[in-house]
Amino acid sequence: MLSLLRGSLSILGFLALWEIVARSGLVPTDYFPSPILVGETLVAEIGRGEIVSAFLATFQRALIGAAAASLLAIAMALLAARYTIVRRAFDPIAEFLRPLPPAALVPLAIFFLGLGWKLYGFILVFACFWPVYLNAAQALAATSRVQIETARSFGYGDWAILAHVRLPAALPTIFIGVRMAASIGLIAAIAAEMIAGRDGLGFYLMDAGLSLRVPETFAGLVAAMVAGLLINALVMFLRALTIGWHIQLTRMEAGA
Amino acid sequence: MRRLNVPAIVFGLVLLGAWELAARAGQNSFFPPFSTVLAALWANGGVIAAQIVDTLRRAAIGLAIAVAVMVPFGALIGRIRLLGDIFEPLVNMLRPIPPPAVAPIALLFAGTGDAGKIAMIVYTCAFPILIGAIDGVRANHPMLTNVGRSLRLSRLEIMAFIDLPAALPVIMTGIRLAVAAALLVSVIAEMLLTTNGIGVYLLRSQENFRIADGLAGVVAIAVVGYFVNDLFLRLDRRLLAWHYATTGGAEGQG
Amino acid sequence: MTAPVLNASNVVKSLGGTPIIGGLTLLAEQGEFISVVGPSGCGKTTLLTCLSGLRSVDAGEISFEGQKLDGPPDGMALIFQDYSRSLLPWRRNVDNVLFGMRRMTGASAQEKREKAMEMLAAVGLSKFETHFPWQVSGGMQQRVAIARALAARPHLLLLDEPLAAVDAQTRADIQDLLLSLARQFQKTCLLVTHDVDEAIYMADRVIVLSNRPTRVIADLAVPLPKPRDQISTRAEPEFLRLREKVLTLIRSMRTAA
Ligand SMILES: Nc1ncnc2c1ncn2[C@@H]1O[C@H](COP(=O)(O)OP(=O)(O)OP(=O)(O)O)[C@@H](O)[C@H]1O
Ligand SMILES: [Mg+2]
């Protein structure tokens, strides 16, 4: 409670400082709108609706892309955990493709896939796949021997151990990857929209920025920030639903 | 000498072979076979290399600025309660902003030259590094600080000789996240604030339907990305040998 | 005549090129409680993983209820040395017990759950069914592990230093609990321990192992009356005689090593 108060105090102070600087005339107001102006613009833009549909388009893309990539990556990691040969064949390729900046794929992807959902599907799945896969593969490989042997002695087979022991044990680490994937998904969606330039927050921001509608640009930035907060909150909610035990355990260990 | 990873080599060759055969069967100039892409890489090697150097240069400058500013800043925020109270809420508020979204603003303030792009990169790298530094100094065992006190070190000396080295593993994790992000945003920045760099090269290839040249650029940036990543991994291993020796292996990837 | 519950003959096992078990022979009859003591690091845990079918042997043969061992069989349960890590932290205590009942086919989920609750009650944990293992003390965690093993309805229970990490009072309590459960459910038990007093107190037979590569160097009957009692049993002259004998054997190995 106290920390919440302190937090809002700090943010209010920041906004006040910004307002003062904007009004003082130290910087040209054309380039540096005051927070109040940005707030008013945001409300007006929401009224016009364009920013809302841009927000929804981007958020939907990021969410679907990150979710699809996460499921795919977990499935792949399970295969790699079950069959060593899959892991040995796939991991070097993963090491090679992972550092490839997804934005570098956008121009050619536009050429092959057009400007529609196929483009975003490809770019987002490519961008979000790696953090989930790497975290999942590493965590699945690191299951404690005692747990695996316990399961085996109770008659669990390899697949059953994967489902009942290795996957649940790996979930906390997998969520680290999913959280990264969610924020990367938003980044990739906005970047692709900026480059492909047709709709979404990326297009909105670029359009406003290039036509020097500065308050609108800042309003778009606020919308992007809300999208970031929201998608992260969604992941954390999902995490609390699935691995509540781990959150409780870490809290207990931190308290002890 | 490492043992040859046969499954990976076979799998890689099968993928490339499939690409080659499918493209040859298709006879479509928009879907060039792998050999054509390799030839394009060979023919355009000089141009591509020059562009990638521009891309990497900006990424490196941006990363260096972010490290130089954010590591000390994070250590201060993590250590001094008041600064933490003031800045952490702000960091948490700004962190969710997806970095490309600041492109138009970087454009407004710094133009399409190097400055605007580097500003974007600095912004992108700032958060993982800052958060790594804050978490790093906080995770320190208080006993270490007590050891420092008992040796009569000053507060600054404790920070420099105990806090920072002990926080290095977490800081390095932040830096490695920032490296990937720096490269990504460097490419994005070029595509948006077009002047030069591999991003521009890729855009032009697409606009002029030079697909093989474009793919050659993608292959080149993948190779470079791999080696940059590898370089930092080695650096990490070298700097943190003591850490991995005591904890028994690397944890957490990204 | 029925086959012995467990019959290991001339078992040889190496790990990573190091010979650990060097020709070990061991027989367990129905209903027996056997203690195994040996110097630390001599290969006791390795022996149990072989006896439970988790590891294959290099030479020799192990059979369980007349069947040659090939992977973990039905009817055997293992309680690990590292009990706190053998419990699954994402499952509540009752669900950890349920985890041990995979082989119990034919029972409905409801029946299994009731059975799991029953087992937790048998080890005195009725009030902690919905706690997570990490929310209860070490002694209670060990009881959960015992309940889980018993819920699998094993004929043979293998225990690897189950009480090494709990305090003295809890240890005595769980020793008596194990003895009464073994009697009540008529289990055959094989207990590996460091603690010579514990080995004698619990067992019908004490087996002493040698240094690595390990084999049996003594097999002593424990003719102490049952049920045992923490105070009077430990004061019996026979108890003290056995204790001296086993300690002497172990000390002679330490000087030999
Ligand atoms: N994979 C392996 N390769 C080589 N040596 C091993 C391996 N695993 C275990 N050992 C060695 O085998 C020996 C026996 O190990 P084991 O755990 O069975 O002994 P133990 O009698 O149970 O020891 P403790 O009394 O500590 O429980 C130890 O000395 C250990 O160092
Ligand atoms: Mg052992």
GROMACS .gro file of N, CA and C in nm, chain A residues 144-157 160 164-166 168-170 244-246 248-249 252, chain C residues 49 54-55 72 76-78 80 82 85-91 98-100 102-103 132 134-135 148-149 152:
model
  162
  144SER      N    1   1.535  -3.260  -1.191
  144SER     CA    2   1.615  -3.328  -1.090
  144SER      C    3   1.607  -3.480  -1.110
  145ARG      N    4   1.723  -3.545  -1.098
  145ARG     CA    5   1.731  -3.690  -1.117
  145ARG      C    6   1.642  -3.764  -1.018
  146VAL      N    7   1.643  -3.713  -0.894
  146VAL     CA    8   1.563  -3.781  -0.790
  146VAL      C    9   1.417  -3.787  -0.832
  147GLN      N   10   1.365  -3.676  -0.884
  147GLN     CA   11   1.223  -3.674  -0.922
  147GLN      C   12   1.196  -3.773  -1.034
  148ILE      N   13   1.286  -3.778  -1.131
  148ILE     CA   14   1.265  -3.870  -1.243
  148ILE      C   15   1.270  -4.014  -1.195
  149GLU      N   16   1.368  -4.044  -1.108
  149GLU     CA   17   1.381  -4.182  -1.062
  149GLU      C   18   1.264  -4.221  -0.972
  150THR      N   19   1.216  -4.125  -0.892
  150THR     CA   20   1.097  -4.154  -0.813
  150THR      C   21   0.983  -4.196  -0.904
  151ALA      N   22   0.960  -4.115  -1.008
  151ALA     CA   23   0.850  -4.144  -1.099
  151ALA      C   24   0.870  -4.281  -1.165
  152ARG      N   25   0.992  -4.308  -1.206
  152ARG     CA   26   1.016  -4.437  -1.272
  152ARG      C   27   0.987  -4.552  -1.177
  153SER      N   28   1.028  -4.535  -1.050
  153SER     CA   29   1.008  -4.646  -0.956
  153SER      C   30   0.860  -4.666  -0.928
  154PHE      N   31   0.777  -4.564  -0.952
  154PHE     CA   32   0.633  -4.582  -0.934
  154PHE      C   33   0.565  -4.625  -1.063
  155GLY      N   34   0.644  -4.657  -1.165
  155GLY     CA   35   0.585  -4.714  -1.285
  155GLY      C   36   0.552  -4.614  -1.395
  156TYR      N   37   0.606  -4.494  -1.386
  156TYR     CA   38   0.582  -4.396  -1.493
  156TYR      C   39   0.677  -4.422  -1.610
  157GLY      N   40   0.623  -4.419  -1.731
  157GLY     CA   41   0.706  -4.433  -1.850
  157GLY      C   42   0.764  -4.300  -1.893
  160ALA      N   43   0.499  -4.032  -1.971
  160ALA     CA   44   0.427  -3.994  -1.848
  160ALA      C   45   0.516  -3.907  -1.761
  164HIS      N   46   0.408  -3.554  -1.634
  164HIS     CA   47   0.375  -3.538  -1.492
  164HIS      C   48   0.489  -3.482  -1.408
  165VAL      N   49   0.611  -3.491  -1.459
  165VAL     CA   50   0.723  -3.444  -1.378
  165VAL      C   51   0.802  -3.333  -1.449
  166ARG      N   52   0.852  -3.363  -1.569
  166ARG     CA   53   0.944  -3.268  -1.629
  166ARG      C   54   0.875  -3.139  -1.671
  168PRO      N   55   0.579  -2.995  -1.555
  168PRO     CA   56   0.547  -2.908  -1.441
  168PRO      C   57   0.671  -2.850  -1.373
  169ALA      N   58   0.778  -2.928  -1.366
  169ALA     CA   59   0.898  -2.875  -1.302
  169ALA      C   60   0.959  -2.763  -1.385
  170ALA      N   61   0.938  -2.768  -1.517
  170ALA     CA   62   0.999  -2.668  -1.604
  170ALA      C   63   0.914  -2.542  -1.618
  244GLY      N   64   0.095  -2.105  -0.931
  244GLY     CA   65   0.077  -2.037  -0.803
  244GLY      C   66   0.168  -2.093  -0.696
  245TRP      N   67   0.188  -2.226  -0.698
  245TRP     CA   68   0.274  -2.291  -0.598
  245TRP      C   69   0.414  -2.231  -0.600
  246HIS      N   70   0.465  -2.204  -0.720
  246HIS     CA   71   0.602  -2.155  -0.731
  246HIS      C   72   0.613  -2.013  -0.678
  248GLN      N   73   0.424  -1.881  -0.448
  248GLN     CA   74   0.417  -1.891  -0.302
  248GLN      C   75   0.551  -1.937  -0.244
  249LEU      N   76   0.609  -2.037  -0.310
  249LEU     CA   77   0.734  -2.094  -0.259
  249LEU      C   78   0.847  -1.991  -0.262
  252MET      N   79   0.798  -1.746   0.008
  252MET     CA   80   0.833  -1.801   0.139
  252MET      C   81   0.985  -1.803   0.157
  559THR      N   82   1.943  -4.858  -0.609
  559THR     CA   83   1.889  -4.828  -0.742
  559THR      C   84   1.895  -4.953  -0.831
  564LEU      N   85   1.601  -4.956  -1.120
  564LEU     CA   86   1.627  -4.828  -1.187
  564LEU      C   87   1.754  -4.835  -1.270
  565ARG      N   88   1.850  -4.913  -1.223
  565ARG     CA   89   1.972  -4.934  -1.300
  565ARG      C   90   1.986  -5.082  -1.330
  582PRO      N   91   1.183  -5.108  -1.320
  582PRO     CA   92   1.114  -5.105  -1.191
  582PRO      C   93   0.988  -5.191  -1.197
  586MET      N   94   0.704  -5.288  -0.568
  586MET     CA   95   0.825  -5.245  -0.498
  586MET      C   96   0.818  -5.094  -0.488
  587ALA      N   97   0.855  -5.038  -0.373
  587ALA     CA   98   0.857  -4.892  -0.364
  587ALA      C   99   0.986  -4.849  -0.296
  588LEU      N  100   1.032  -4.732  -0.335
  588LEU     CA  101   1.162  -4.684  -0.293
  588LEU      C  102   1.144  -4.551  -0.221
  590PHE      N  103   1.361  -4.235  -0.102
  590PHE     CA  104   1.495  -4.186  -0.131
  590PHE      C  105   1.559  -4.116  -0.013
  592ASP      N  106   1.715  -3.847  -0.044
  592ASP     CA  107   1.691  -3.706  -0.063
  592ASP      C  108   1.540  -3.682  -0.067
  595ARG      N  109   1.361  -3.362  -0.200
  595ARG     CA  110   1.359  -3.337  -0.343
  595ARG      C  111   1.282  -3.444  -0.419
  596SER      N  112   1.250  -3.554  -0.353
  596SER     CA  113   1.174  -3.656  -0.424
  596SER      C  114   1.024  -3.627  -0.420
  597LEU      N  115   0.983  -3.536  -0.332
  597LEU     CA  116   0.844  -3.492  -0.333
  597LEU      C  117   0.829  -3.384  -0.439
  598LEU      N  118   0.717  -3.382  -0.508
  598LEU     CA  119   0.699  -3.285  -0.616
  598LEU      C  120   0.641  -3.156  -0.558
  599PRO      N  121   0.715  -3.046  -0.568
  599PRO     CA  122   0.674  -2.924  -0.499
  599PRO      C  123   0.545  -2.862  -0.553
  600TRP      N  124   0.504  -2.903  -0.674
  600TRP     CA  125   0.382  -2.842  -0.728
  600TRP      C  126   0.258  -2.923  -0.693
  601ARG      N  127   0.276  -3.033  -0.620
  601ARG     CA  128   0.161  -3.112  -0.580
  601ARG      C  129   0.142  -3.100  -0.429
  608LEU      N  130  -0.104  -3.949  -0.418
  608LEU     CA  131  -0.172  -4.000  -0.537
  608LEU      C  132  -0.073  -4.031  -0.649
  609PHE      N  133   0.033  -3.951  -0.653
  609PHE     CA  134   0.135  -3.971  -0.756
  609PHE      C  135   0.192  -4.113  -0.748
  610GLY      N  136   0.198  -4.168  -0.627
  610GLY     CA  137   0.253  -4.302  -0.610
  610GLY      C  138   0.157  -4.414  -0.650
  612ARG      N  139   0.002  -4.475  -0.942
  612ARG     CA  140  -0.022  -4.487  -1.086
  612ARG      C  141  -0.056  -4.631  -1.126
  613ARG      N  142   0.009  -4.725  -1.057
  613ARG     CA  143  -0.012  -4.864  -1.099
  613ARG      C  144  -0.143  -4.921  -1.048
  642PHE      N  145   0.129  -2.791   0.084
  642PHE     CA  146   0.236  -2.832  -0.006
  642PHE      C  147   0.350  -2.889   0.078
  644TRP      N  148   0.657  -2.830   0.086
  644TRP     CA  149   0.752  -2.732   0.138
  644TRP      C  150   0.692  -2.644   0.246
  645GLN      N  151   0.563  -2.667   0.275
  645GLN     CA  152   0.503  -2.590   0.384
  645GLN      C  153   0.507  -2.667   0.516
  658ARG      N  154   0.337  -4.206   0.057
  658ARG     CA  155   0.333  -4.225  -0.088
  658ARG      C  156   0.383  -4.364  -0.126
  659ALA      N  157   0.491  -4.407  -0.060
  659ALA     CA  158   0.545  -4.539  -0.091
  659ALA      C  159   0.445  -4.648  -0.052
  662ALA      N  160   0.142  -4.711  -0.280
  662ALA     CA  161   0.165  -4.790  -0.401
  662ALA      C  162   0.144  -4.939  -0.373
   0.00000   0.00000   0.00000
